[in-house]
C-alpha positions as a printed Julia matrix, in Angstrom:
236×3 Matrix{Float64}:
 112.49   95.53  97.61
 115.41   95.24  95.2
 118.18   92.74  95.79
 121.57   92.74  94.06
 121.74   92.68  90.25
 118.17   93.91  89.73
 116.69   90.87  91.46
 113.41   91.91  93.05
 111.65   90.44  96.03
 109.22   88.59  93.8
 105.83   87.92  95.32
 105.91   84.21  94.47
 108.22   81.5   93.16
 106.35   81.6   89.81
 108.65   84.19  88.25
 108.28   85.46  84.69
 110.88   87.5   82.8
 110.15   89.38  79.59
 112.84   90.91  77.39
 111.32   93.31  74.83
 113.7    94.35  72.05
 112.25   97.0   69.75
 113.57   98.36  66.47
 114.25  102.08  66.92
 115.88  102.7   63.54
 115.02  105.68  61.35
 112.3   103.7   59.54
 110.32  103.69  62.8
 110.39  107.5   63.1
 106.72  107.82  62.21
 105.73  105.42  65.01
 107.45  107.06  67.99
 104.25  108.41  69.53
 102.33  105.19  68.9
 105.1   103.06  70.38
 105.27  105.15  73.53
 101.48  105.0   73.86
 101.49  101.23  73.32
 104.23  100.76  75.91
 102.31  102.84  78.45
  99.19  100.75  77.8
 101.27   97.58  78.19
 102.56   98.78  81.55
  99.17   99.97  82.8
  97.46   96.73  81.82
  99.36   94.92  84.59
  98.28   97.29  87.38
  95.52   94.97  88.64
  97.02   91.73  87.36
  97.37   89.17  90.14
 100.78   87.94  88.99
 102.34   91.38  88.54
 104.46   91.03  91.67
 106.47   88.22  90.11
 107.16   89.8   86.71
 110.39   91.48  85.6
 110.58   93.29  82.25
 113.36   94.98  80.3
 112.81   97.45  77.47
 115.67   97.38  74.98
 116.01   99.2   71.67
 118.29   98.93  68.69
 119.21  101.19  65.78
 122.9   101.63  64.91
 123.69  100.13  68.32
 121.93   97.93  70.85
 120.72   99.7   73.99
 120.02   97.33  76.84
 117.61   98.45  79.53
 117.64   97.14  83.09
 115.24   94.41  84.16
 112.64   96.09  86.33
 109.42   95.32  88.13
 106.54   95.82  85.7
 105.41   98.88  87.68
 108.76  100.52  86.84
 108.74   99.5   83.18
 110.5   102.02  80.92
 108.12  103.39  78.27
 110.53  105.85  76.63
 111.22  105.4   72.92
 113.23  107.41  70.37
 114.36  106.6   66.84
 117.25  107.16  64.43
 120.0   105.15  62.76
 120.52  101.76  61.15
 119.02   98.33  61.97
 121.38   96.01  63.85
 119.03   93.06  64.35
 121.78   90.47  64.66
 123.53   92.48  67.34
 120.23   92.98  69.17
 119.6    89.24  69.15
 123.1    88.27  70.28
 123.52   90.9   73.0
 119.88   90.74  74.07
 120.03   86.96  74.44
 123.23   87.17  76.46
 121.7    89.77  78.78
 118.58   87.68  79.3
 120.44   84.42  79.96
 122.7    86.2   82.42
 119.7    87.66  84.26
 118.01   84.25  84.41
 121.1    82.82  86.07
 121.14   85.66  88.6
 117.46   85.18  89.43
 118.03   81.46  89.96
 121.06   82.12  92.15
 119.32   84.69  94.37
 115.83   83.18  94.58
 116.45   79.47  94.03
 113.55   79.48  91.53
 113.49   78.57  87.84
 111.92   81.57  86.07
 110.03   81.43  82.81
 111.49   83.8   80.24
 110.31   85.29  76.95
 112.57   87.01  74.4
 110.67   89.33  72.04
 112.11   91.11  69.0
 110.1    93.63  66.96
 111.46   95.04  63.7
 110.05   96.85  60.69
 113.0    96.22  58.39
 115.79   93.87  57.44
 119.33   94.13  58.76
 121.14   97.32  57.8
 124.77   98.16  58.65
 125.13   95.45  61.3
 128.87   94.83  61.44
 129.29   93.62  65.03
 127.55   90.25  64.67
 126.59   87.87  61.87
 123.42   85.98  60.97
 125.11   82.75  62.04
 125.88   84.19  65.48
 122.3    85.41  65.88
 120.86   82.04  64.82
 123.14   80.31  67.3
 121.81   82.51  70.1
 118.2    81.74  69.19
 119.05   78.04  69.32
 120.6    78.56  72.75
 117.51   80.38  73.99
 115.19   77.7   72.58
 117.28   74.96  74.19
 116.88   76.72  77.52
 113.08   76.83  77.08
 112.95   80.58  76.59
 110.01   81.69  74.47
 111.55   83.27  71.36
 109.12   85.62  69.64
 109.57   87.66  66.47
 107.2    90.45  65.45
 107.42   91.57  61.82
 106.06   95.1   61.63
 105.08   96.87  58.39
 105.65   95.81  54.8
 109.44   95.65  54.56
 109.85   92.46  56.6
 107.74   89.36  57.19
 107.52   86.61  59.75
 109.59   84.43  57.39
 112.65   86.24  58.65
 111.83   85.2   62.19
 111.09   81.61  61.21
 114.34   81.37  59.27
 116.22   82.68  62.28
 114.66   79.97  64.46
 112.17   81.95  66.56
 109.51   79.65  67.99
 106.62   82.08  67.52
 106.22   84.75  64.86
 103.54   87.22  63.84
 102.99   89.69  60.99
 101.65   93.15  61.88
 101.4    94.65  58.41
  99.09   97.51  59.32
 101.19  100.16  61.05
  98.08  101.7   62.61
  97.81   98.58  64.78
 101.02   99.28  66.71
  99.27  100.79  69.74
  96.71   98.0   70.06
  99.32   95.33  69.42
 101.74   96.55  72.1
  99.09   97.63  74.58
  96.59   94.79  74.16
  97.74   91.79  72.1
 101.28   91.59  73.44
 100.04   92.33  76.95
  97.48   89.52  76.79
 100.07   87.07  75.5
 102.52   87.97  78.26
  99.77   87.53  80.86
  98.86   84.13  79.45
 102.5    83.12  79.69
 102.7    84.3   83.28
  99.66   82.15  84.12
 101.13   79.06  82.51
 103.41   76.61  84.26
 105.19   75.82  80.99
 106.65   77.84  78.16
 103.93   78.55  75.6
 106.4    78.43  72.72
 104.62   78.48  69.37
 101.29   79.14  71.11
 102.5    82.41  72.61
 100.14   84.56  70.54
  97.38   82.12  69.61
  96.75   81.26  73.27
  95.56   84.8   73.99
  94.55   86.26  70.64
  91.93   85.08  68.2
  92.02   88.2   66.01
  91.4    87.36  62.36
  93.26   90.49  61.32
  96.53   89.09  62.62
  98.5    86.54  60.63
 100.09   83.97  62.89
 102.85   81.53  62.06
 105.21   79.4   64.12
 108.48   77.54  63.79
 107.39   74.64  65.99
 104.31   72.46  65.85
 103.97   71.76  69.54
 104.22   73.71  72.75
 107.26   72.67  74.77
 106.25   70.38  77.62
 109.53   70.11  79.5
 109.65   72.34  82.58
 113.36   71.85  83.32
 116.0    74.51  82.61
 119.33   73.72  81.01
 121.24   76.68  82.4
């Protein structure tokens, strides 16, 4: 059942929201098929997951513009993906954060529950032709998300960008995926496992978002915080 403003009839009061924001610029053109496959695997991995009924996910992409997808039940997760254009990371962060914070407020208003939320950004390159928003604006939004106990996660994909970008922007958890052939397994397995671990937890995993679920030696993990956030209260 779908209430107003994309608020589902969640199966429990332990609600988890995931906002996935993926770079769809021209530099990702060679990964279209892999990304779609990884997204399908991500979606399918939740089919028999006990907490699936209380998960809402949005799939958003950015190239020359930011394209916000609706928050949907995981069973209706959008796995489409197409590329072309520039890389407006700052705009994606600012507009994506605003969309997520607005949705959190709506969920709280309709359900009376305090949802856990995770904001994920994946990019394979640095900012290119982003005129709508600045680095300072994007950093400010990450601070706002962190202050509201939203997991902020940055995935550096390929060789043109590293997790240092994410750390400098203030993301709580970052990871380097240098090997492009790992995109399918990362989206379909590693990211899925991490999201499931978050949905099982009663607190935001923060810097432990990836390390809690993944022990792969091939992945290089780094974080911008030393401790997992313990406070369960929201500031919204």
